[in-house]
Coordinates of C-alpha atoms and ligand atoms in Angstrom, one line a residue:
M316 CA 102.3 102.1 160.7
L317 CA 98.6 102.7 160.1
P318 CA 96.7 101.4 157.1
R319 CA 96.8 103.8 154.1
A320 CA 94.4 106.7 153.8
H321 CA 93.2 108.1 150.5
I322 CA 91.9 111.5 149.2
T323 CA 90.7 112.2 145.7
A324 CA 90.3 115.8 144.5
D325 CA 88.4 116.8 141.4
P326 CA 87.9 120.4 140.2
D327 CA 84.3 119.6 139.2
F328 CA 83.3 118.9 142.7
R329 CA 83.2 122.2 144.4
L330 CA 81.8 123.0 147.9
A331 CA 82.2 126.8 148.0
Q332 CA 84.5 129.7 147.5
V333 CA 86.4 130.5 150.8
D334 CA 85.3 133.9 152.0
D335 CA 88.5 135.9 152.9
R336 CA 86.8 136.7 156.2
M337 CA 87.5 133.1 157.2
Y338 CA 90.8 134.5 158.4
S339 CA 89.4 137.2 160.7
S340 CA 90.4 137.6 164.3
F341 CA 89.4 139.3 167.5
I342 CA 90.8 141.7 170.2
E343 CA 88.9 142.3 173.4
H344 CA 89.5 144.7 176.2
L345 CA 90.6 141.7 178.3
G346 CA 93.9 140.9 180.1
R347 CA 96.9 142.1 178.2
A348 CA 95.4 142.1 174.7
V349 CA 95.1 145.9 174.4
Y350 CA 97.1 147.4 177.3
D351 CA 100.6 145.8 177.6
G352 CA 99.7 144.1 174.3
I353 CA 99.1 145.9 171.0
Y354 CA 99.1 149.3 172.9
C355 CA 102.3 149.9 174.8
P356 CA 103.5 153.5 174.4
E357 CA 106.6 152.9 176.5
H358 CA 107.8 150.0 174.2
P359 CA 110.9 150.8 172.1
T360 CA 109.0 150.0 168.9
A361 CA 105.9 152.0 169.8
D362 CA 104.7 154.3 167.0
A363 CA 103.3 157.8 167.6
D364 CA 99.9 156.3 168.5
G365 CA 101.5 154.1 171.1
F366 CA 101.1 150.8 169.2
R367 CA 103.9 148.2 169.1
Q368 CA 105.3 148.1 165.6
D369 CA 107.0 144.8 166.2
L370 CA 103.6 143.2 166.8
I371 CA 102.2 145.0 163.7
E372 CA 105.0 143.4 161.7
L373 CA 104.1 139.9 163.1
I374 CA 100.4 140.4 162.4
R375 CA 100.6 141.8 158.9
P376 CA 101.6 138.6 157.2
L377 CA 98.5 136.9 158.6
H378 CA 96.5 139.2 156.2
I379 CA 93.6 139.5 158.6
P380 CA 90.6 141.1 156.8
L381 CA 88.3 141.8 159.8
M382 CA 89.0 142.3 163.6
R383 CA 86.1 141.8 166.0
Y384 CA 86.1 144.5 168.8
P385 CA 85.8 145.5 171.7
G386 CA 84.4 142.2 173.1
G387 CA 83.5 139.5 174.0
N388 CA 82.0 139.7 177.5
F389 CA 83.6 143.1 177.9
V390 CA 81.2 144.7 175.4
S391 CA 78.1 143.8 177.5
G392 CA 79.0 146.5 180.1
Y393 CA 80.9 148.9 177.9
H394 CA 80.0 152.6 177.3
W395 CA 81.6 153.4 174.0
E396 CA 81.4 157.1 174.8
D397 CA 84.1 156.5 177.5
G398 CA 86.6 155.6 174.8
V399 CA 86.3 158.6 172.5
G400 CA 87.5 162.2 172.7
P401 CA 90.4 163.7 174.5
R402 CA 92.3 161.0 176.4
E403 CA 92.9 163.0 179.5
Q404 CA 89.1 163.4 179.9
R405 CA 88.3 159.7 179.6
P406 CA 87.0 158.0 182.7
R407 CA 88.6 155.1 184.4
R408 CA 86.0 152.3 184.9
L409 CA 85.5 149.0 186.5
S410 CA 85.4 146.4 183.7
R411 CA 82.8 144.3 185.3
A412 CA 83.1 141.4 182.9
W413 CA 86.7 140.7 183.8
R414 CA 87.0 142.5 187.2
A415 CA 89.8 144.7 185.8
L416 CA 90.5 148.4 185.5
E417 CA 89.6 149.9 182.2
T418 CA 91.5 153.2 181.6
N419 CA 89.9 153.8 178.2
E420 CA 93.2 155.0 176.7
V421 CA 92.2 152.9 173.7
G422 CA 88.7 153.3 172.3
T423 CA 86.9 153.3 169.0
Q424 CA 89.1 155.7 167.0
E425 CA 92.4 154.3 168.3
F426 CA 91.4 150.7 167.5
I427 CA 90.2 151.6 164.0
R428 CA 93.6 153.3 163.4
W429 CA 95.4 150.2 164.6
C430 CA 93.3 148.1 162.3
G431 CA 94.4 150.4 159.4
K432 CA 98.0 149.6 160.3
I433 CA 97.5 145.8 160.0
G434 CA 95.3 146.2 156.9
A435 CA 92.0 145.0 158.6
Q436 CA 88.5 146.4 158.8
V437 CA 86.6 146.5 162.2
M438 CA 83.7 144.2 163.0
M439 CA 82.1 146.2 165.8
A440 CA 80.1 144.7 168.6
V441 CA 77.4 146.7 170.3
N442 CA 76.3 146.4 173.9
L443 CA 73.0 144.6 174.2
G444 CA 73.7 143.6 177.8
T445 CA 73.3 146.8 179.8
R446 CA 72.3 149.0 176.9
G447 CA 70.2 148.9 173.8
I448 CA 68.8 150.4 170.7
D449 CA 69.7 154.0 171.3
D450 CA 73.3 153.4 172.2
A451 CA 73.9 151.0 169.3
C452 CA 72.4 153.6 167.0
N453 CA 74.4 156.4 168.5
L454 CA 77.7 154.5 168.0
L455 CA 76.7 153.7 164.4
E456 CA 75.9 157.4 163.8
Y457 CA 79.3 158.3 165.3
C458 CA 81.1 155.8 163.1
N459 CA 79.2 155.9 159.8
H460 CA 77.1 159.0 159.4
P461 CA 79.0 161.6 157.2
G462 CA 78.2 164.7 159.4
G463 CA 75.8 167.4 160.4
T464 CA 74.3 165.4 163.4
A465 CA 75.2 165.3 167.1
Y466 CA 77.2 162.1 167.0
S467 CA 78.7 162.4 163.5
D468 CA 79.9 165.9 164.4
L469 CA 81.3 164.6 167.6
R470 CA 83.5 162.2 165.6
I471 CA 84.5 165.1 163.4
A472 CA 85.4 167.1 166.5
H473 CA 87.4 164.1 167.6
G474 CA 89.6 164.4 164.5
A475 CA 88.0 162.0 162.0
A476 CA 86.4 164.1 159.2
E477 CA 85.5 161.0 157.1
P478 CA 83.1 158.4 158.3
F479 CA 84.6 155.0 159.2
R480 CA 82.1 153.1 157.1
I481 CA 82.1 150.1 159.4
R482 CA 80.2 147.4 157.6
T483 CA 79.8 144.4 159.9
W484 CA 78.2 144.8 163.4
C485 CA 77.6 142.2 166.1
L486 CA 74.3 142.5 167.9
G487 CA 75.7 141.8 171.4
N488 CA 77.8 138.9 172.6
E489 CA 76.9 135.5 174.0
M490 CA 73.6 136.8 175.3
D491 CA 72.6 133.1 176.1
G492 CA 75.3 132.9 178.8
P493 CA 74.3 133.4 182.5
W494 CA 77.8 134.9 183.0
Q495 CA 77.0 137.6 180.5
I496 CA 76.2 141.1 181.9
G497 CA 72.6 141.6 181.0
H498 CA 72.0 137.9 180.1
K499 CA 68.7 137.4 178.4
T500 CA 66.3 134.7 177.5
A501 CA 66.1 133.8 173.8
D502 CA 62.8 135.7 173.4
E503 CA 64.1 138.8 175.2
Y504 CA 67.3 138.8 173.2
G505 CA 65.5 138.0 169.9
R506 CA 63.1 141.0 170.4
L507 CA 65.9 143.4 171.3
A508 CA 68.1 142.2 168.5
V509 CA 65.5 142.6 165.8
E510 CA 64.5 146.1 167.0
T511 CA 68.1 147.1 167.2
A512 CA 68.8 145.7 163.7
R513 CA 65.9 147.7 162.2
A514 CA 66.8 150.9 163.9
M515 CA 70.5 150.6 162.9
R516 CA 69.5 149.9 159.3
R517 CA 67.5 153.1 159.2
I518 CA 70.8 155.0 159.8
D519 CA 72.9 152.9 157.5
P520 CA 71.1 150.4 155.2
G521 CA 74.5 149.1 154.0
I522 CA 75.5 147.4 157.2
E523 CA 75.6 143.7 157.8
L524 CA 74.4 142.3 161.1
V525 CA 75.4 139.2 163.2
A526 CA 72.9 137.8 165.7
S527 CA 74.3 136.1 168.8
G528 CA 74.0 132.3 168.7
S529 CA 75.0 129.9 171.4
S530 CA 78.2 130.4 173.4
Y531 CA 79.1 126.7 173.0
P532 CA 77.3 123.6 171.9
E533 CA 77.1 122.1 175.5
M534 CA 74.9 125.1 176.6
P535 CA 71.6 123.6 178.0
T536 CA 69.7 126.1 175.8
F537 CA 71.4 125.0 172.6
P538 CA 69.8 124.7 169.9
D539 CA 66.5 126.1 171.2
W540 CA 68.3 129.4 171.6
E541 CA 69.0 129.6 167.9
A542 CA 65.5 128.4 166.9
T543 CA 63.8 131.1 169.1
V544 CA 66.2 133.9 168.3
L545 CA 65.9 133.2 164.5
V546 CA 62.2 133.4 164.6
H547 CA 62.6 137.0 165.6
V548 CA 65.7 138.0 163.5
Y549 CA 65.7 135.7 160.5
E550 CA 64.9 138.4 157.9
D551 CA 66.9 141.2 159.7
A552 CA 70.2 139.5 160.5
D553 CA 72.8 138.4 157.9
Y554 CA 74.7 136.0 160.0
L555 CA 74.2 133.9 163.1
S556 CA 77.2 133.5 165.4
L557 CA 78.8 130.4 166.8
H558 CA 81.5 130.3 169.5
Q559 CA 83.5 127.3 170.5
Y560 CA 86.8 126.6 172.4
L561 CA 88.2 123.1 172.6
G562 CA 90.5 121.8 175.4
D563 CA 92.0 118.7 176.8
T564 CA 89.7 118.7 179.8
T565 CA 89.6 114.9 180.4
N566 CA 93.4 114.5 180.3
N567 CA 93.2 111.9 177.5
M568 CA 95.1 113.1 174.5
Q569 CA 93.7 110.7 171.9
D570 CA 90.2 111.8 173.0
Y571 CA 91.2 115.5 172.9
L572 CA 92.5 115.0 169.3
A573 CA 89.0 113.9 168.3
K574 CA 87.3 116.9 169.7
S575 CA 87.0 118.9 166.4
L576 CA 84.3 116.3 165.5
T577 CA 82.1 118.3 167.9
T578 CA 82.8 121.4 165.9
G579 CA 81.4 119.6 162.8
Q580 CA 78.4 118.4 164.8
F581 CA 77.8 121.9 166.2
L582 CA 77.9 123.4 162.7
Q583 CA 75.6 120.8 161.3
A584 CA 73.1 121.4 164.1
V585 CA 73.2 125.2 163.6
V586 CA 72.8 124.8 159.8
A587 CA 69.8 122.5 160.4
T588 CA 68.2 125.0 162.8
C589 CA 68.7 127.9 160.5
D590 CA 67.1 125.9 157.6
H591 CA 64.3 124.8 159.9
V592 CA 63.4 128.4 160.6
K593 CA 63.8 129.3 156.9
A594 CA 61.2 126.6 156.0
K595 CA 58.9 127.7 158.8
K596 CA 59.0 131.3 157.6
R597 CA 58.8 130.3 153.9
S598 CA 61.8 132.5 153.5
K599 CA 64.0 132.7 150.4
K600 CA 67.0 133.7 152.4
K601 CA 69.8 131.3 153.4
M602 CA 71.2 132.3 156.8
M603 CA 75.0 132.4 156.8
L604 CA 77.3 131.8 159.8
S605 CA 79.8 133.9 161.6
F606 CA 82.0 131.6 163.8
D607 CA 83.3 134.7 165.5
E608 CA 85.1 133.0 168.4
W609 CA 87.1 129.8 167.8
N610 CA 90.2 128.5 169.4
I611 CA 91.7 126.2 172.0
W612 CA 91.2 127.3 175.7
Y613 CA 91.9 125.3 178.8
H614 CA 95.4 125.8 180.1
S615 CA 94.6 129.0 182.0
L616 CA 91.1 128.3 183.3
G617 CA 91.6 127.9 187.1
K618 CA 94.3 130.5 187.3
D619 CA 92.1 133.2 185.9
D620 CA 89.4 132.8 188.5
E621 CA 92.0 133.2 191.2
I622 CA 93.3 136.5 189.7
Q623 CA 89.9 137.9 189.4
E624 CA 88.9 136.9 192.9
K625 CA 92.1 137.6 194.8
S626 CA 93.5 140.6 193.0
P627 CA 90.7 142.3 191.1
W628 CA 90.7 145.8 189.4
Q629 CA 94.2 145.7 188.0
K630 CA 95.0 147.3 184.7
A631 CA 96.0 144.6 182.1
P632 CA 96.0 141.6 184.5
G633 CA 97.6 138.4 183.0
L634 CA 94.3 136.7 182.2
V635 CA 93.6 133.9 179.7
E636 CA 97.2 133.4 178.8
D637 CA 97.2 129.9 177.5
V638 CA 100.5 128.6 176.3
Y639 CA 99.8 126.1 173.5
N640 CA 101.7 122.9 172.9
L641 CA 102.1 120.8 169.7
A642 CA 98.9 118.7 170.4
D643 CA 96.9 122.0 170.7
A644 CA 98.2 123.1 167.3
V645 CA 97.0 119.8 165.8
V646 CA 93.6 120.1 167.4
F647 CA 93.5 123.8 166.3
G648 CA 94.4 122.7 162.7
S649 CA 91.6 120.1 162.7
M650 CA 89.1 122.7 163.9
F651 CA 90.3 125.0 161.1
I652 CA 89.9 122.2 158.5
T653 CA 86.3 121.7 159.9
L654 CA 85.6 125.4 159.2
L655 CA 86.8 125.0 155.7
R656 CA 84.6 122.0 155.1
H657 CA 81.6 124.2 156.0
A658 CA 82.7 127.1 153.8
D659 CA 79.3 127.0 152.1
R660 CA 77.8 128.4 155.3
V661 CA 80.7 129.9 157.3
K662 CA 81.4 133.3 155.8
I663 CA 83.2 134.9 158.8
A664 CA 85.4 133.1 161.3
C665 CA 87.4 135.0 164.0
L666 CA 90.4 133.4 165.7
A667 CA 89.9 134.4 169.3
Q668 CA 92.0 136.2 170.1
L669 CA 95.1 137.6 168.6
V670 CA 97.6 139.0 171.1
N671 CA 98.3 137.7 174.7
V672 CA 94.8 136.4 175.4
I673 CA 94.3 132.8 174.0
A674 CA 96.5 134.1 171.3
P675 CA 98.9 133.0 168.5
I676 CA 101.1 135.9 169.4
M677 CA 102.4 136.5 172.9
T678 CA 104.5 139.2 174.6
E679 CA 106.4 139.0 177.8
P680 CA 104.7 141.1 180.5
G681 CA 105.9 144.7 180.9
G682 CA 106.5 145.3 177.2
G683 CA 108.9 142.3 176.8
E684 CA 109.8 140.1 173.9
A685 CA 107.1 138.9 171.4
W686 CA 107.0 135.3 170.4
L687 CA 104.8 132.9 168.3
Q688 CA 102.8 130.1 169.7
T689 CA 102.3 126.7 168.1
I690 CA 98.8 127.6 166.9
Y691 CA 100.2 130.5 164.9
W692 CA 101.3 128.1 162.2
P693 CA 98.0 126.4 161.1
F694 CA 96.4 129.9 161.1
R695 CA 99.2 131.4 159.0
H696 CA 99.2 128.4 156.6
G697 CA 95.4 128.7 156.2
S698 CA 95.6 132.4 155.5
D699 CA 98.6 131.9 153.0
Y700 CA 97.2 128.9 151.1
G701 CA 93.5 128.5 152.0
R702 CA 92.0 131.1 149.7
G703 CA 90.2 129.7 146.7
T704 CA 87.5 127.0 146.3
V705 CA 87.0 124.2 148.8
L706 CA 86.7 121.0 146.8
L707 CA 84.4 118.1 148.0
T708 CA 86.9 115.3 148.3
A709 CA 86.2 111.6 148.4
G710 CA 88.4 109.6 150.6
D711 CA 88.8 107.2 153.5
S712 CA 91.0 106.8 156.6
P713 CA 91.7 104.2 159.2
R714 CA 89.7 105.0 162.4
Y715 CA 89.9 104.7 166.2
D716 CA 87.7 104.8 169.2
S717 CA 88.4 106.9 172.3
P718 CA 86.5 107.3 175.6
N719 CA 84.1 109.9 174.2
F720 CA 84.2 109.3 170.5
C721 CA 83.8 106.3 168.1
D722 CA 84.9 105.8 164.6
V723 CA 87.3 108.8 164.7
P724 CA 89.3 109.1 161.4
Y725 CA 93.0 109.5 162.0
L726 CA 93.0 111.7 158.9
E727 CA 91.2 115.1 158.9
S728 CA 91.6 117.0 155.7
A729 CA 90.3 119.8 153.4
T730 CA 91.3 120.7 149.9
V731 CA 91.4 124.3 148.5
W732 CA 91.9 124.9 144.8
N733 CA 93.2 128.4 143.9
E734 CA 92.2 128.4 140.2
E735 CA 93.8 131.8 139.6
K736 CA 97.2 130.8 140.9
G737 CA 97.0 127.2 139.5
E738 CA 97.6 125.8 143.0
L739 CA 95.9 123.2 145.1
T740 CA 96.5 122.8 148.8
V741 CA 95.6 119.8 151.0
F742 CA 95.4 120.7 154.7
A743 CA 95.7 117.5 156.7
V744 CA 96.0 116.3 160.3
N745 CA 97.2 112.9 161.5
R746 CA 95.5 112.3 164.9
S747 CA 97.6 109.3 165.8
L748 CA 99.9 110.0 168.7
T749 CA 102.2 107.1 167.8
D750 CA 102.0 106.2 164.1
A751 CA 102.7 107.8 160.8
L752 CA 99.8 107.7 158.4
P753 CA 100.5 106.7 154.8
L754 CA 98.4 108.9 152.5
D755 CA 97.6 108.8 148.8
I756 CA 96.3 112.0 147.2
S757 CA 94.8 111.4 143.7
L758 CA 94.7 114.3 141.4
R759 CA 93.9 112.4 138.2
A760 CA 91.0 114.7 137.4
F761 CA 93.6 117.5 136.8
S762 CA 95.5 117.4 133.5
R763 CA 98.8 118.1 135.3
A764 CA 99.8 118.1 138.9
E765 CA 103.2 118.6 140.5
L766 CA 104.2 118.7 144.2
L767 CA 105.3 122.2 145.3
E768 CA 106.0 121.4 148.9
H769 CA 104.9 119.5 152.0
L770 CA 105.0 121.6 155.2
C771 CA 104.6 119.8 158.4
L772 CA 104.4 120.7 162.1
S773 CA 105.1 117.6 164.2
G774 CA 107.5 116.4 166.8
S775 CA 108.2 113.7 169.4
D776 CA 106.7 115.6 172.3
P777 CA 103.0 116.4 172.2
L778 CA 103.5 118.9 175.1
A779 CA 106.3 120.8 173.4
V780 CA 105.7 124.6 173.7
N781 CA 107.3 127.7 172.3
G782 CA 108.3 130.6 174.4
P783 CA 110.3 133.8 174.4
G784 CA 113.6 132.9 172.7
K785 CA 112.5 129.3 172.4
T786 CA 111.0 127.6 169.4
A787 CA 110.2 123.9 170.2
A788 CA 107.6 123.5 167.5
S789 CA 107.7 125.2 164.1
P790 CA 107.0 123.8 160.6
R791 CA 109.6 122.1 158.5
R792 CA 109.6 120.9 154.8
L793 CA 109.2 117.2 154.2
T794 CA 111.0 116.0 151.0
G795 CA 111.2 112.8 149.0
A796 CA 107.7 112.4 147.6
A797 CA 106.6 113.2 144.0
V798 CA 103.4 113.0 142.0
Q799 CA 103.4 109.9 139.7
D800 CA 100.6 109.1 137.3
G801 CA 98.5 111.8 138.9
K802 CA 98.9 110.5 142.5
L803 CA 101.1 111.5 145.4
E804 CA 102.1 108.8 147.9
T805 CA 103.2 110.5 151.1
Q806 CA 103.2 110.0 154.9
L807 CA 101.9 112.2 157.6
P808 CA 104.1 111.9 160.7
A809 CA 102.4 110.9 164.0
L810 CA 100.6 113.9 165.6
S811 CA 101.0 116.3 162.7
W812 CA 99.6 119.3 161.0
N813 CA 100.4 119.2 157.2
V814 CA 100.1 121.5 154.2
V815 CA 100.6 119.7 150.9
R816 CA 100.8 122.1 148.1
F817 CA 100.6 121.3 144.3
R818 CA 100.8 123.2 141.1
V819 CA 97.9 122.0 139.1
E820 CA 96.4 122.5 135.6
R821 CA 92.8 121.7 134.9
Ligands
AHR1108 O1 87.4 135.2 174.1 C1 87.2 135.2 175.5 C2 85.8 135.2 176.0 O2 85.2 134.0 175.5 C3 84.9 136.2 175.4 O3 84.9 137.4 176.1 C4 83.5 135.6 175.4 O4 82.7 136.1 174.4 C5 83.8 134.1 175.4 O5 83.1 133.5 176.4

């Protein structure tokens, strides 16, 4: 048993309101995300639009507010015009980003319709790789202009009389990455992004714009990329993006479990860079962040290169199909907690991705059974109970050292107070592979506190995975603890994701 950890939550110490868009996600034209994923006209549950309703039923409870689309790397070679109008006239193209066949059966209008079915809005990315200002503006005109112009009338002719009023737009994707089609230097991208932003705002002043930050913190150009790009776009972009995927790449699980510390360091460095540019520009504006790709990604890495090299140009190849284990769910949970702890700056976060591609929801190839991955649960719990105000909690935890990290707290936690519902939720991870972590949660600053439930995802096998018809890791309710004198004494099982919920009165 480890020494005791402590958390104290006080309603007077508030970090920030959690933006609902913290629970956003992402679907790219990649692998089986769209074709043989959400869109599968031959599936028995397919609706009149060809979308699998069984998947829609699994996605709806996640209450996803915003879906990023159509990429990702895909967008940097995409011609949006290929994906609108009569389906039979749409061209089949080589998706150069993923060396796959793109049939364009699903495009802008179909995806917007699908988002309506899951209750989400679209966060549209424009191609700043092979294209530029004109094409971004044309797409915006197609989507948001009421009518009476070439592109808005084209939308109307394609069956959508009302504009889509898409509010949030990404100015390209990962333009810092040499793998990106149309990769640019920071100055080249910064200039293009600011001019595109200004031209787009002339068409629709109500839009919000996300400038592309670094693809991951280990990029050699990080954080100079941010510093240079922001000098160009600071006053014209509303958000700067961050992307990060964690993985057990050193085959040392205790080290892997510490990796969300890099997410916190990444966020701190990006915030510092934004604030540096703010000071330099004597600006009054605080740059907010869009963490628009985050997840675990490592299981499928080698396999994918082989598929793309040896059997390219397939429709819906099985790319990036990581199957997540229990340890992955715990690391995912600690990454999510880190996002919550930066809710003062992170206003949008997109779980990348949603179906079949590094996804919480999988389907068997060929329109087979759908099933839930281990990482589904921390995301679902966050969306269910992580809306409200993040409290700044005091606390301490025993710590450990691993090959690449020192002083790693076994406990990672964030506390969200939903004042309206009178509920408080502590999200907590125990990073120990072997020991339970005794934890005290002090709620003495509230006049009343009562334990509602303690949900826990844990198990004896860190490598346990779910699969079709097989649930090896799913949450259970822990019982036996109660709040006494304003304090809960509980235990977090070894290697666990926990959601401790209270009814509270101020
Ligand atoms: O989400 C998968 C890929 O990861 C995206 O296409 C790209 O933006 C990132 O590198």
